[in-house]
Amino acid sequence: MLTPDMQAAFVSILKEELVPATGCTEPIAIAYCAAKMRQVLGALPEKILVEVSGNILKNAKSVVVPNTGGMKGVQAAAAAGIIAGLADQELQVISSVPESAHAGIAAFVKNTPIQVACPETPWLLDIQITGWAGSDKAVVRILDSHTNIVYIEKNGVVELKKEMQAAPGETGSFRELLTLKNVLDFASEADLSLVSDLLDRQIQYNSAIAEEGLKNSWGANIGSTLLKEYGGDIKIEARAWAAAGSDARMSGCEMPVVICSGSGNQGMTASLPVIRYAKHLGATQEQLYRALLVSDLVTVYQKAGIGRLSAYCGAVSAGVGAGAGIAYLQGADYNAIAHTIINAVAILSGTICDGAKPSCAAKIASSVEAGILGYLMHKNGQDFKGGDGILADDVDNTVSNVGVLARKGMLGTDRTILSIMVG
């Protein structure tokens, strides 16, 4: 039963999660932090120190920063924010950079000392940028979510200091409401007028970049390869469209996406398979909206225990979410969706995140396949059992186990991945 307070809480979560971003969110968060630092400094910095956590470093290392003329890496992201960023646009901070500014960004990287450091920090998402111009100095820090500025200082005067909890975790309100039952109650009973604008933007933006990924050559062309080799079956189409969006985005496409759980790849993975299935099944607009609510919130439900960044590939959580949304579109009840999630989690849990790059599209395709298979297994009377591996006897405890695996069990994996990536 959906109460008014629960409805308001879930709408608040969706407004936090379903926001537009241009470019991979980790380098874009660096660009945002850098743009804010220049704003505080009030001048073009002559020297910069960019300090980032390991997870930020690995996700910014190999992905193309949009609107830079094809540049990659932390320094390119910081330079783009400083030279052409609009700090008030947050995750669309460099969405409006003209082509004429590309040369200036490249020249700034070449001619300005930009030191990149990766200090020890308990926060998996941690960015601090310091800039100097003459005798002036400015510092801006972001923690725990991509636009959460917690510290601003200029010339030794602290202008903002936001206290954070002792242990890093998910920011945002109402996370205790994230159980599968509550998610399904909200998706089935919510007043859609409260969320339709968010969902329309998600459908429009994410479909457009997927079309671009299929139409032209981007990244490893996972989406178009799937359609070419396996044909247009809806199970392939769902995987291909999600992968194609990532193909374009990881290779610098300048089109915006609507993210979920702080990630554009997760936003596309949670939405595009459901959108394609809804079209294939001839679903109504209301049915599509409610299925997207299931998919988006099941993704957030899993990620709440994992955190924004981890060694655990977030595409898996979003692929599981897509499987739940696709099941809902086909009339699945609580039991069927719970087993869809449990089955899908059993298939791919533990897939590593080794940074943002073209191969993310292939992981997305596999994750969507696992989500769909999770539902088809249950539909055919086949389910993995509680006690098998990390699976519990119910869905909420299984999701909790995945959070423990990702947040605690894979910390060593995360360090090893980073060590390999940076040589």
Short mmCIF file of N, CA, C and O in Angstrom, two decimals, residues 58 263 265-266 269 302-303 306 308-320 348-355 357 359-364 367 402 406 410 417:
data_model
loop_
_atom_site.label_atom_id
_atom_site.label_comp_id
_atom_site.label_asym_id
_atom_site.label_seq_id
_atom_site.Cartn_x
_atom_site.Cartn_y
_atom_site.Cartn_z
N LYS A 58 40.36 5.61 -12.17
CA LYS A 58 40.19 4.52 -13.16
C LYS A 58 39.05 4.81 -14.13
O LYS A 58 39.11 4.41 -15.30
N SER A 263 25.39 7.21 -12.88
CA SER A 263 26.08 6.66 -14.05
C SER A 263 25.21 6.72 -15.29
O SER A 263 24.06 6.27 -15.28
N ASN A 265 25.95 5.02 -18.08
CA ASN A 265 25.83 3.64 -18.55
C ASN A 265 24.71 2.91 -17.82
O ASN A 265 23.95 2.14 -18.42
N GLN A 266 24.60 3.13 -16.52
CA GLN A 266 23.52 2.49 -15.77
C GLN A 266 22.17 3.08 -16.15
O GLN A 266 21.17 2.35 -16.25
N THR A 269 21.31 1.45 -19.44
CA THR A 269 21.07 0.01 -19.28
C THR A 269 19.73 -0.24 -18.61
O THR A 269 19.00 -1.19 -18.98
N GLN A 302 19.52 -1.81 -5.56
CA GLN A 302 20.74 -2.61 -5.45
C GLN A 302 21.95 -1.72 -5.14
O GLN A 302 22.80 -2.07 -4.31
N LYS A 303 22.04 -0.57 -5.80
CA LYS A 303 23.21 0.28 -5.66
C LYS A 303 23.29 0.96 -4.30
O LYS A 303 24.37 1.38 -3.88
N ILE A 306 25.72 -0.80 -2.34
CA ILE A 306 27.04 -0.93 -2.98
C ILE A 306 27.80 0.39 -2.91
O ILE A 306 29.00 0.43 -2.66
N ARG A 308 28.14 4.51 -4.87
CA ARG A 308 28.23 5.05 -6.23
C ARG A 308 29.30 4.36 -7.05
O ARG A 308 29.11 4.05 -8.22
N LEU A 309 30.48 4.13 -6.44
CA LEU A 309 31.61 3.55 -7.17
C LEU A 309 32.12 2.33 -6.43
O LEU A 309 32.09 2.28 -5.20
N SER A 310 32.60 1.36 -7.18
CA SER A 310 33.01 0.09 -6.60
C SER A 310 33.80 -0.70 -7.63
O SER A 310 33.83 -0.35 -8.81
N ALA A 311 34.42 -1.79 -7.17
CA ALA A 311 35.02 -2.74 -8.11
C ALA A 311 33.95 -3.60 -8.77
O ALA A 311 34.23 -4.33 -9.72
N TYR A 312 32.72 -3.52 -8.28
CA TYR A 312 31.58 -4.28 -8.80
C TYR A 312 30.97 -3.48 -9.95
O TYR A 312 30.54 -2.34 -9.77
N CYS A 313 30.89 -4.06 -11.13
CA CYS A 313 30.40 -3.36 -12.31
C CYS A 313 28.94 -2.95 -12.12
O CYS A 313 28.05 -3.79 -11.95
N GLY A 314 28.68 -1.63 -12.20
CA GLY A 314 27.32 -1.13 -12.01
C GLY A 314 26.37 -1.53 -13.11
O GLY A 314 25.15 -1.54 -12.91
N ALA A 315 26.90 -1.88 -14.29
CA ALA A 315 26.02 -2.32 -15.38
C ALA A 315 25.27 -3.59 -14.98
O ALA A 315 24.14 -3.81 -15.45
N VAL A 316 25.86 -4.41 -14.12
CA VAL A 316 25.17 -5.63 -13.67
C VAL A 316 23.91 -5.25 -12.91
O VAL A 316 22.83 -5.80 -13.15
N SER A 317 24.02 -4.29 -11.99
CA SER A 317 22.84 -3.86 -11.23
C SER A 317 21.77 -3.30 -12.16
O SER A 317 20.57 -3.59 -11.99
N ALA A 318 22.18 -2.52 -13.16
CA ALA A 318 21.21 -1.94 -14.08
C ALA A 318 20.61 -3.00 -15.01
O ALA A 318 19.42 -2.93 -15.37
N GLY A 319 21.41 -3.98 -15.42
CA GLY A 319 20.88 -5.07 -16.24
C GLY A 319 19.85 -5.89 -15.48
O GLY A 319 18.82 -6.32 -16.03
N VAL A 320 20.11 -6.11 -14.18
CA VAL A 320 19.13 -6.78 -13.32
C VAL A 320 17.86 -5.93 -13.22
O VAL A 320 16.73 -6.44 -13.29
N LEU A 348 25.78 -13.05 -12.87
CA LEU A 348 26.89 -12.16 -13.20
C LEU A 348 27.51 -11.41 -12.03
O LEU A 348 28.39 -10.58 -12.23
N SER A 349 27.07 -11.65 -10.80
CA SER A 349 27.66 -10.91 -9.68
C SER A 349 29.17 -11.14 -9.62
O SER A 349 29.66 -12.25 -9.78
N GLY A 350 29.88 -10.06 -9.37
CA GLY A 350 31.34 -10.14 -9.29
C GLY A 350 32.04 -9.68 -10.54
O GLY A 350 33.27 -9.59 -10.56
N THR A 351 31.28 -9.34 -11.59
CA THR A 351 31.90 -8.74 -12.77
C THR A 351 32.61 -7.45 -12.36
O THR A 351 32.04 -6.61 -11.67
N ILE A 352 33.85 -7.31 -12.76
CA ILE A 352 34.65 -6.18 -12.26
C ILE A 352 34.39 -4.90 -13.05
O ILE A 352 34.07 -4.93 -14.24
N CYS A 353 34.56 -3.77 -12.36
CA CYS A 353 34.63 -2.47 -13.01
C CYS A 353 36.11 -2.10 -13.13
O CYS A 353 36.77 -1.87 -12.12
N ASP A 354 36.62 -2.06 -14.34
CA ASP A 354 38.01 -1.64 -14.55
C ASP A 354 38.03 -0.35 -15.36
O ASP A 354 38.84 -0.16 -16.26
N GLY A 355 37.12 0.55 -14.99
CA GLY A 355 37.13 1.88 -15.58
C GLY A 355 36.17 2.04 -16.74
O GLY A 355 35.70 1.06 -17.33
N LYS A 357 35.22 2.89 -20.49
CA LYS A 357 35.93 2.68 -21.75
C LYS A 357 35.00 1.93 -22.69
O LYS A 357 33.91 1.51 -22.28
N SER A 359 34.78 -1.12 -23.73
CA SER A 359 34.32 -2.47 -23.37
C SER A 359 33.15 -2.45 -22.40
O SER A 359 32.50 -3.48 -22.19
N CYS A 360 32.84 -1.29 -21.81
CA CYS A 360 31.64 -1.20 -20.97
C CYS A 360 30.40 -1.61 -21.75
O CYS A 360 29.47 -2.21 -21.19
N ALA A 361 30.36 -1.32 -23.05
CA ALA A 361 29.19 -1.66 -23.86
C ALA A 361 28.98 -3.17 -23.91
O ALA A 361 27.84 -3.65 -23.90
N ALA A 362 30.07 -3.94 -23.95
CA ALA A 362 29.94 -5.40 -23.97
C ALA A 362 29.45 -5.92 -22.62
O ALA A 362 28.65 -6.87 -22.55
N LYS A 363 29.92 -5.31 -21.54
CA LYS A 363 29.43 -5.71 -20.21
C LYS A 363 27.95 -5.39 -20.06
O LYS A 363 27.19 -6.14 -19.44
N ILE A 364 27.54 -4.26 -20.62
CA ILE A 364 26.12 -3.90 -20.60
C ILE A 364 25.30 -4.94 -21.34
O ILE A 364 24.25 -5.38 -20.85
N SER A 367 24.96 -7.95 -19.23
CA SER A 367 24.13 -7.70 -18.04
C SER A 367 22.65 -7.71 -18.39
O SER A 367 21.82 -8.25 -17.64
N VAL A 402 24.84 -8.85 -1.86
CA VAL A 402 25.60 -8.26 -2.97
C VAL A 402 26.28 -6.97 -2.53
O VAL A 402 27.43 -6.70 -2.88
N ALA A 406 30.26 -6.31 -2.72
CA ALA A 406 30.84 -5.20 -3.49
C ALA A 406 31.58 -4.21 -2.61
O ALA A 406 32.69 -3.76 -2.94
N MET A 410 35.21 -6.73 -2.21
CA MET A 410 35.96 -6.42 -3.42
C MET A 410 36.89 -5.21 -3.26
O MET A 410 37.41 -4.69 -4.24
N ILE A 417 42.98 -3.81 -9.35
CA ILE A 417 42.60 -3.27 -10.66
C ILE A 417 43.31 -1.94 -10.92
O ILE A 417 43.91 -1.72 -11.99
#
